[in-house]
PDB file of C-alpha atoms in Angstrom:
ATOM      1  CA  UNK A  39      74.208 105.203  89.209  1.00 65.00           C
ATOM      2  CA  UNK A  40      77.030 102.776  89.567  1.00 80.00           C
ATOM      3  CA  UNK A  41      78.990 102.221  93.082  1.00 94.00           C
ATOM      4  CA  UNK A  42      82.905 102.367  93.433  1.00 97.00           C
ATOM      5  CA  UNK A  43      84.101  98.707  91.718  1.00 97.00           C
ATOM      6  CA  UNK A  44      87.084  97.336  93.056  1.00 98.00           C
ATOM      7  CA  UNK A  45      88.915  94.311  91.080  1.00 97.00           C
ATOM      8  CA  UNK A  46      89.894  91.850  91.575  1.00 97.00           C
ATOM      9  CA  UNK A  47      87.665  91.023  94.783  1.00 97.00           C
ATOM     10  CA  UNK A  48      90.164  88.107  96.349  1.00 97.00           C
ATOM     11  CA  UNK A  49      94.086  87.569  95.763  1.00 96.00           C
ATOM     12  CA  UNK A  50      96.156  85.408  97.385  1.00 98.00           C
ATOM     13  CA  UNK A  51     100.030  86.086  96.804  1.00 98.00           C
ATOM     14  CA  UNK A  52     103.459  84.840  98.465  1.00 97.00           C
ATOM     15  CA  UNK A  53     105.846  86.670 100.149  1.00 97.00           C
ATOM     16  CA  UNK A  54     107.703  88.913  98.257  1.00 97.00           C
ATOM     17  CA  UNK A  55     105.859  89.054  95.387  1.00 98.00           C
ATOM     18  CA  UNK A  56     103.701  92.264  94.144  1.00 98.00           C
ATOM     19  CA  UNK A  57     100.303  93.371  93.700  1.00 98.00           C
ATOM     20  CA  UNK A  58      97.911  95.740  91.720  1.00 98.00           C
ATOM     21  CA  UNK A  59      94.657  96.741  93.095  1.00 98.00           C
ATOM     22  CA  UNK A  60      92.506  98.735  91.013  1.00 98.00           C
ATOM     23  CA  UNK A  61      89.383 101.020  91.918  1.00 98.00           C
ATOM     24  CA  UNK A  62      86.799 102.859  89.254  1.00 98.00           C
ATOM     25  CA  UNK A  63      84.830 105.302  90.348  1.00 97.00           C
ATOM     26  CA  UNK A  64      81.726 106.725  90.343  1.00 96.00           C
ATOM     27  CA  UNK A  65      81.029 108.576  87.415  1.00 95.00           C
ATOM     28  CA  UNK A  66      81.687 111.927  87.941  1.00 93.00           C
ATOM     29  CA  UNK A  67      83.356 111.240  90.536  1.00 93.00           C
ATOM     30  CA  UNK A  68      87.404 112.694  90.800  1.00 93.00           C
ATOM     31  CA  UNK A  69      89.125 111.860  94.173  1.00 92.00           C
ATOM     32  CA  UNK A  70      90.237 108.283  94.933  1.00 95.00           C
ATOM     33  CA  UNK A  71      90.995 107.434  98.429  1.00 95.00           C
ATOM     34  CA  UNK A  72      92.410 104.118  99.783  1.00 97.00           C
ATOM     35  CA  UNK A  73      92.128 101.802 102.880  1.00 97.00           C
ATOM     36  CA  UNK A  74      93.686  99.652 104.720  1.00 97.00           C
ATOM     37  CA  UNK A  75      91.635  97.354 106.977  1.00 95.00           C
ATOM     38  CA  UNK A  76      92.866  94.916 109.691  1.00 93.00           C
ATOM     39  CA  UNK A  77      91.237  93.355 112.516  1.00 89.00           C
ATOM     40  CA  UNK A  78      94.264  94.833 114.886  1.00 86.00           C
ATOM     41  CA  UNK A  79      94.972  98.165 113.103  1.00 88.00           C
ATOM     42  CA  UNK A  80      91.262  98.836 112.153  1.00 90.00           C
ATOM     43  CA  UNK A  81      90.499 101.224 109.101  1.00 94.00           C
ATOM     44  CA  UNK A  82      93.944 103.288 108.005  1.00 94.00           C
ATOM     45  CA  UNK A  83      94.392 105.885 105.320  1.00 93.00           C
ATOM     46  CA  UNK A  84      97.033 104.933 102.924  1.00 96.00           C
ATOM     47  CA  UNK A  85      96.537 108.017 100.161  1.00 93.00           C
ATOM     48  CA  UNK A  86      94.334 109.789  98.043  1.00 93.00           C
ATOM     49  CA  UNK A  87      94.476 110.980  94.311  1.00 94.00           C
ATOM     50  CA  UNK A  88      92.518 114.077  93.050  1.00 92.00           C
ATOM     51  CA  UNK A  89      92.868 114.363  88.633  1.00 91.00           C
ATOM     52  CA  UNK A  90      95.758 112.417  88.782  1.00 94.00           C
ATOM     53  CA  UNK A  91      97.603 114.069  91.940  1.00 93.00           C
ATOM     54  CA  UNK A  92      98.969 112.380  95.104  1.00 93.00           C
ATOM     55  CA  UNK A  93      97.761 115.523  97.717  1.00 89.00           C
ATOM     56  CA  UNK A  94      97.815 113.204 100.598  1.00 88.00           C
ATOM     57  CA  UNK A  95      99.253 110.048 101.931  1.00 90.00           C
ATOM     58  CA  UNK A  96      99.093 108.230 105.210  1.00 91.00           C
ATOM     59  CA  UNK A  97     101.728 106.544 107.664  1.00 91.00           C
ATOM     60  CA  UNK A  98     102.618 103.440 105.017  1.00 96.00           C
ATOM     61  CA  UNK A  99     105.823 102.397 103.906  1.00 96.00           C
ATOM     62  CA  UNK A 100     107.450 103.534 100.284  1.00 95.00           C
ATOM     63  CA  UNK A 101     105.997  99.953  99.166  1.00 97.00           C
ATOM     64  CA  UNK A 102     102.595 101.148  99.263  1.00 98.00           C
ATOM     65  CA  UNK A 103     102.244 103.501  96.297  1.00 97.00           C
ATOM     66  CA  UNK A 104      99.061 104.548  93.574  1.00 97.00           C
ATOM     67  CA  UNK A 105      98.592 105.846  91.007  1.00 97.00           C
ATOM     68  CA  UNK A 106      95.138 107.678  89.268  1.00 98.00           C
ATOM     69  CA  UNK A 107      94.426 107.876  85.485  1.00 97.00           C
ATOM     70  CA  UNK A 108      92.930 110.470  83.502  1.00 96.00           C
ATOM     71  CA  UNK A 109      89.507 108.744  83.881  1.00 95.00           C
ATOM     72  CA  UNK A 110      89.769 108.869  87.764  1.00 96.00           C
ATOM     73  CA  UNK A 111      90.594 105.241  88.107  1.00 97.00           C
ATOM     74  CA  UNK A 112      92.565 104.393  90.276  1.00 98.00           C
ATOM     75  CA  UNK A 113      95.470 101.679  91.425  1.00 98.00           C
ATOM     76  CA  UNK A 114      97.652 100.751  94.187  1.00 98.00           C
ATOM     77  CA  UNK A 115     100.870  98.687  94.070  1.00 98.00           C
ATOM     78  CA  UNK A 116     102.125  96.853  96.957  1.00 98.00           C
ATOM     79  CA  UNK A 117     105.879  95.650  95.957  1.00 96.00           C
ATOM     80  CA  UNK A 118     108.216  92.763  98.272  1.00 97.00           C
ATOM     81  CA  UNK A 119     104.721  91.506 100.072  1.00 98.00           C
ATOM     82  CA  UNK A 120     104.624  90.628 103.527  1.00 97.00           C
ATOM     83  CA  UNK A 121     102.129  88.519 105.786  1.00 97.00           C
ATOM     84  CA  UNK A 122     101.716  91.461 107.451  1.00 96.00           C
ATOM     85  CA  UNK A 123     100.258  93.178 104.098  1.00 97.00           C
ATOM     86  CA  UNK A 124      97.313  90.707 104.681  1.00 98.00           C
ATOM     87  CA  UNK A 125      93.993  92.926 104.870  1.00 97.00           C
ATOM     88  CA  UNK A 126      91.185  94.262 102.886  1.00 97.00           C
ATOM     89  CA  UNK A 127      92.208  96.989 100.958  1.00 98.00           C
ATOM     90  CA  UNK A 128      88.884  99.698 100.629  1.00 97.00           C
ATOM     91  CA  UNK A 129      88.632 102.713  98.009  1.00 97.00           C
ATOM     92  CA  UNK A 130      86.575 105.388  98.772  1.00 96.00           C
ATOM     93  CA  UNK A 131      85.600 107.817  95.971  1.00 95.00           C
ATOM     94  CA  UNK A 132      83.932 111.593  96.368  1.00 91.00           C
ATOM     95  CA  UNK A 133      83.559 114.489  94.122  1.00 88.00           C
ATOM     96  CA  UNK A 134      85.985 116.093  95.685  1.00 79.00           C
ATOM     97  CA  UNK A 135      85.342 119.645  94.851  1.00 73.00           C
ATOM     98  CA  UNK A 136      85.183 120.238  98.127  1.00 71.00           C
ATOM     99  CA  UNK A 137      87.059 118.847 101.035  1.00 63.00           C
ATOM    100  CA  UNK A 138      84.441 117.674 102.940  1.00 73.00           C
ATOM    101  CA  UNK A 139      82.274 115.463 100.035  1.00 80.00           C
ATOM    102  CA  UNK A 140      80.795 112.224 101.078  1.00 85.00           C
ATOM    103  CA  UNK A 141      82.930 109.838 100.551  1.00 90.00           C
ATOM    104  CA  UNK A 142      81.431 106.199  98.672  1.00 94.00           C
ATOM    105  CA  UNK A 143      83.005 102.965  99.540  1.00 96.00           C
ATOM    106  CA  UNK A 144      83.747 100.015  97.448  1.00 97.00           C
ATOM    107  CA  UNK A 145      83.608  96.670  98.390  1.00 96.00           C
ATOM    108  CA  UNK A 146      87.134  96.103  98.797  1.00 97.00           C
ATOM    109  CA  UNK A 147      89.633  93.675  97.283  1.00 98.00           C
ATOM    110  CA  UNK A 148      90.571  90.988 100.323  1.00 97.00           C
ATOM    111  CA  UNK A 149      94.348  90.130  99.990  1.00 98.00           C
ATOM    112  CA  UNK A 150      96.038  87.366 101.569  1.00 98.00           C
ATOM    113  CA  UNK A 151      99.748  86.814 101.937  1.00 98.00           C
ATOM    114  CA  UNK A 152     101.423  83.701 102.348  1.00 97.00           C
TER     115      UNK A 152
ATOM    116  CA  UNK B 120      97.697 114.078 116.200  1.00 78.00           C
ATOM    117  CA  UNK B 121      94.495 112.799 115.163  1.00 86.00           C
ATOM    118  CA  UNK B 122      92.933 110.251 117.180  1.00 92.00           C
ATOM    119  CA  UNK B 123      89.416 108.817 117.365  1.00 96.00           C
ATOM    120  CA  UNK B 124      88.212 106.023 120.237  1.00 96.00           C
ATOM    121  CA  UNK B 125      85.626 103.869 120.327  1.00 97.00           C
ATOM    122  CA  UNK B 126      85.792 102.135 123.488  1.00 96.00           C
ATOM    123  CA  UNK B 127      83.282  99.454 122.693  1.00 95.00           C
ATOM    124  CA  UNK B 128      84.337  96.548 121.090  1.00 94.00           C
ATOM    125  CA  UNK B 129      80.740  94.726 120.932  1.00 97.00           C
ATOM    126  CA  UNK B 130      77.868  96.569 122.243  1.00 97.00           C
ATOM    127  CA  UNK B 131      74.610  94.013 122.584  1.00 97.00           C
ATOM    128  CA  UNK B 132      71.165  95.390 123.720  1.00 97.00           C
ATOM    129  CA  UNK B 133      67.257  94.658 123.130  1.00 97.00           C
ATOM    130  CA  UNK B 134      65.334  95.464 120.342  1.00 97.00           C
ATOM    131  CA  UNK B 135      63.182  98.492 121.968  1.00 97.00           C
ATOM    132  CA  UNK B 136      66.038  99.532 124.341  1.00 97.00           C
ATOM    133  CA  UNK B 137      67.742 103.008 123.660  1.00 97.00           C
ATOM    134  CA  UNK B 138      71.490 102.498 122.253  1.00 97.00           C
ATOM    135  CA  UNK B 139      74.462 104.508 122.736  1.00 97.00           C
ATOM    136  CA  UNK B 140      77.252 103.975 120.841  1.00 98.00           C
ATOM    137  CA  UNK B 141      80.479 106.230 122.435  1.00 98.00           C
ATOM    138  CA  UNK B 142      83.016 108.056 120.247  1.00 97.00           C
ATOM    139  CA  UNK B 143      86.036 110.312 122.067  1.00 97.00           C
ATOM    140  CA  UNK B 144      88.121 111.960 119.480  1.00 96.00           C
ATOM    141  CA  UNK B 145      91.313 113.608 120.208  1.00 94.00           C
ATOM    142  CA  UNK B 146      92.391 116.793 117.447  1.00 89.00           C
ATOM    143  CA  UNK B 147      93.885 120.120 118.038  1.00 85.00           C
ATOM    144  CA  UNK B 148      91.901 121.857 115.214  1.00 82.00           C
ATOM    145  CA  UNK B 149      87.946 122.325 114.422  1.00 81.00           C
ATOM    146  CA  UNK B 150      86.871 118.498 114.149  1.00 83.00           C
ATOM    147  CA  UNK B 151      84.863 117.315 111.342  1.00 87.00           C
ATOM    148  CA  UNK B 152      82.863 113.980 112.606  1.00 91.00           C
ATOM    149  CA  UNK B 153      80.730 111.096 111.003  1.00 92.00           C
ATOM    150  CA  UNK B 154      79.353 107.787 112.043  1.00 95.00           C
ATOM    151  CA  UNK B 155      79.926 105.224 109.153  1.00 95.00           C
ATOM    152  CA  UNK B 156      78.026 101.922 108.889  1.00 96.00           C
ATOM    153  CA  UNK B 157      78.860  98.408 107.562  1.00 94.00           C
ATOM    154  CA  UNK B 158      75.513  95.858 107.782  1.00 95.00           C
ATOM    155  CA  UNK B 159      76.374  92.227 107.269  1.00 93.00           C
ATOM    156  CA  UNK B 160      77.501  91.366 103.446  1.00 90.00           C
ATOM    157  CA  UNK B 161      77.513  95.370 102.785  1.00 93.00           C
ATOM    158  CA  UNK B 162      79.833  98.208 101.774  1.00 94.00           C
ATOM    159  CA  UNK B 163      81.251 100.768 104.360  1.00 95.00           C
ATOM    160  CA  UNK B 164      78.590 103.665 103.780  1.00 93.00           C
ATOM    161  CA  UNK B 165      77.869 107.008 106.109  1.00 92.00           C
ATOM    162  CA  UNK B 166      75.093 106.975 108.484  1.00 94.00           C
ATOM    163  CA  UNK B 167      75.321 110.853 109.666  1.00 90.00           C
ATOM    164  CA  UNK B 168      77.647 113.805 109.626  1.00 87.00           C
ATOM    165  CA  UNK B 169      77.524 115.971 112.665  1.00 82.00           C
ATOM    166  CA  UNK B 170      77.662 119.523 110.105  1.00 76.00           C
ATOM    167  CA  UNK B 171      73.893 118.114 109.022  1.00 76.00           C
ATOM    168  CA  UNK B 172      72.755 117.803 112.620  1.00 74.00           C
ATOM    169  CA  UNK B 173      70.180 115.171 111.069  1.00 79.00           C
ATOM    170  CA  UNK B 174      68.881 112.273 111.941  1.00 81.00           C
ATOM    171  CA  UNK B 175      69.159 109.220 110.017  1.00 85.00           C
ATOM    172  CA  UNK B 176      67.158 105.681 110.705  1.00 91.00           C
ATOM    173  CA  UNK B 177      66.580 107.237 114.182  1.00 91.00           C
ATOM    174  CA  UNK B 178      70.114 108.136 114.851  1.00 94.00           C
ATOM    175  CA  UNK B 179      71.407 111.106 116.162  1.00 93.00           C
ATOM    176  CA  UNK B 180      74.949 112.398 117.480  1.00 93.00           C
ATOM    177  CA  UNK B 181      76.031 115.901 119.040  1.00 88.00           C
ATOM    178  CA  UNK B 182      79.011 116.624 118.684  1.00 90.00           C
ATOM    179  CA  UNK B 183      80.506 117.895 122.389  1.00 92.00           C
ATOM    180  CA  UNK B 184      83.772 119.919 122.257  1.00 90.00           C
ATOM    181  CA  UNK B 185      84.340 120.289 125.917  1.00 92.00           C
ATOM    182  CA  UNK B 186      84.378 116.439 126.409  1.00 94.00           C
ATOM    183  CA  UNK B 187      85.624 116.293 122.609  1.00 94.00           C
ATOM    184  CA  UNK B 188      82.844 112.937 121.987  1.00 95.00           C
ATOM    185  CA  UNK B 189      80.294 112.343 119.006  1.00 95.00           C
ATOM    186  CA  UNK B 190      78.261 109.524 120.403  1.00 96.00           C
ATOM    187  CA  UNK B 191      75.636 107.965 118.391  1.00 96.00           C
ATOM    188  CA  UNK B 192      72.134 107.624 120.165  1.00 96.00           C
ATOM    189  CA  UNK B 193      69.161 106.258 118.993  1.00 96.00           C
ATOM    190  CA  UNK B 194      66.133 105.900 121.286  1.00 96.00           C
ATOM    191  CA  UNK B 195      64.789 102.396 120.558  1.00 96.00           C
ATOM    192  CA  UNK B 196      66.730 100.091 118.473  1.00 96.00           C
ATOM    193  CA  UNK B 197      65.598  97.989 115.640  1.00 97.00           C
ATOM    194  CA  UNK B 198      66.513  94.775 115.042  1.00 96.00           C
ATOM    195  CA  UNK B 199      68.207  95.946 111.599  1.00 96.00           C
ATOM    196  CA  UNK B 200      70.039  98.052 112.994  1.00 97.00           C
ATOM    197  CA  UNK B 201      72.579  95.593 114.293  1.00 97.00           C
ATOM    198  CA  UNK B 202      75.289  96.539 112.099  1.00 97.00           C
ATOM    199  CA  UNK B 203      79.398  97.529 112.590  1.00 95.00           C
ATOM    200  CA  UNK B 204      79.856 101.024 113.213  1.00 97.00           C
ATOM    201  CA  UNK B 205      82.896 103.270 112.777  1.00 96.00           C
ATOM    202  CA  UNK B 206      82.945 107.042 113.979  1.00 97.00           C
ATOM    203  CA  UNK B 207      85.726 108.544 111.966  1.00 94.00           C
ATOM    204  CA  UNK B 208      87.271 112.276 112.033  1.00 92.00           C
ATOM    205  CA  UNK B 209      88.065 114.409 108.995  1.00 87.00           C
ATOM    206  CA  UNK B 210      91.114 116.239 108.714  1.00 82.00           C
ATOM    207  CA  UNK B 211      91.907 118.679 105.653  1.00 79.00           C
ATOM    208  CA  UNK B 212      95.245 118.444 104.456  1.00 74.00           C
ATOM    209  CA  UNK B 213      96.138 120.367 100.985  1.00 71.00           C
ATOM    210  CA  UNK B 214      92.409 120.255 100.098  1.00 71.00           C
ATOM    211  CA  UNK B 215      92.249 116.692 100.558  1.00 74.00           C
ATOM    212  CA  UNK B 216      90.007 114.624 103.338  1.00 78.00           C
ATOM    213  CA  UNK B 217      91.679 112.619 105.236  1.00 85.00           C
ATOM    214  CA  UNK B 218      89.667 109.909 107.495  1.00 89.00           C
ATOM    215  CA  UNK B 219      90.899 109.329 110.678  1.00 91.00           C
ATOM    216  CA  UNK B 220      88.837 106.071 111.945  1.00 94.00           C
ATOM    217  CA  UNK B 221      87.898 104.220 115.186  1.00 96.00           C
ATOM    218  CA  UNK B 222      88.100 100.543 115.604  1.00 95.00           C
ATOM    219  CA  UNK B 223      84.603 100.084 115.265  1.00 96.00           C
ATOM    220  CA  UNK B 224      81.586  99.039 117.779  1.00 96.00           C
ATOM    221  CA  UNK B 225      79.576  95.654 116.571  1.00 96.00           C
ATOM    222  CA  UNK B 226      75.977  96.894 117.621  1.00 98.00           C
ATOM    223  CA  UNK B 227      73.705  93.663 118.310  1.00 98.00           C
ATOM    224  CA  UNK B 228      69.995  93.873 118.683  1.00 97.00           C
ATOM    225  CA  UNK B 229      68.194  91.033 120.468  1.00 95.00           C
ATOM    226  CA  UNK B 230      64.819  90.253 119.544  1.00 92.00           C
TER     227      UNK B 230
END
């Protein structure tokens, strides 16, 4: 079956401008989870979305928000970008009928501010 | 709070040579560990859960609550198994899984 897709792959933006990630996943497939990754910070948990629900959300500023559809896709907004917003931004999608499903990566969208 | 630590940055050994990879967590309820991989040009993707108490391409990890550690063994390394790793905690919050990461080890096997 198809892997998480994550689009676009590589955006560059400028300071203070916003961006729209978005993730599909696997068929079936109803919880959305996204990344942060930085070489300093390492992997960080931003939020995840189950049918369309927010039921968790990590340590992130109000600029970092999501959103999932009724198809289980899934996007995040980052509004007023800053260089330090540079990283490479991983979903993770799972069943989630249960709390502990495995959870499949995408290949992440890199983003670099400027 | 929730804390996992991987004090390896870079671990290098030879291809034959047993491999440890060290994981200390640090979480005041009943811990839920894995061991994630990431090969070159690849997608983040689990290795091993310690609830399966499998082994997977040779690896293994026991989950110790007195020392609170998960470290990854695997008794003689491959050269494909150099790879980035990332042990990684679970915590449950409103139903939802939550993934608590390390920084990562870069695991390098020498021919």
């Amino acid at each position: 079956k198809a892997g998480v897709t994550q689009t676009p792959r590589y955006l560059i933006k400028t300071r203070g401008q916003q961006v729209t990630l978005s993730c599909s996943p696997i068929s079936g497939h109803r919880s959305v989870s996204w990344y942060q990754q930085t070489p300093g910070q390492g992997l960080q948990f931003l939020f995840e979305y189950f049918s369309e629900t927010q039921r968790n959300k990590g340590n992130f500023p109000g600029r970092f928000s999501g959103r999932q559809f009724s198809n289980s896709r899934s996007e995040m907004n980052v509004s007023t970008l800053e260089l330090g917003d540079s990283a490479l931004y991983l979903c993770a999608s799972s069943l989630g009928r249960r709390a502990l499903d495995e959870q499949y990566f995408g290949p992440g969208t890199r983003l670099t501010v400027t | 709070a929730q804390r996992v630590t991987q004090p390896e940055k870079l671990l290098s050994v030879f291809k034959g040579a047993p491999v440890e990879l060290k994981c200390n967590y640090s979480y005041s309820g009943s811990p839920e560990l894995f061991w994630y991989v990431q090969y070159s040009r690849q997608r983040l993707q689990l290795l091993l859960r310690h609830i399966s108490r499998e082994s997977i391409k040779g690896f293994t990890a026991d989950l110790n609550k007195g020392e609170t550690s998960f470290h990854l063994k695997k008794p003689f390394a491959q050269e494909e198994d150099s790879a980035m790793y990332y042990c990684a905690l679970s915590t449950i919050i409103q139903g939802a899984q939550k993934l608590v990461f390390g920084q990562g080890t870069r695991l390098t096997i020498n021919p």
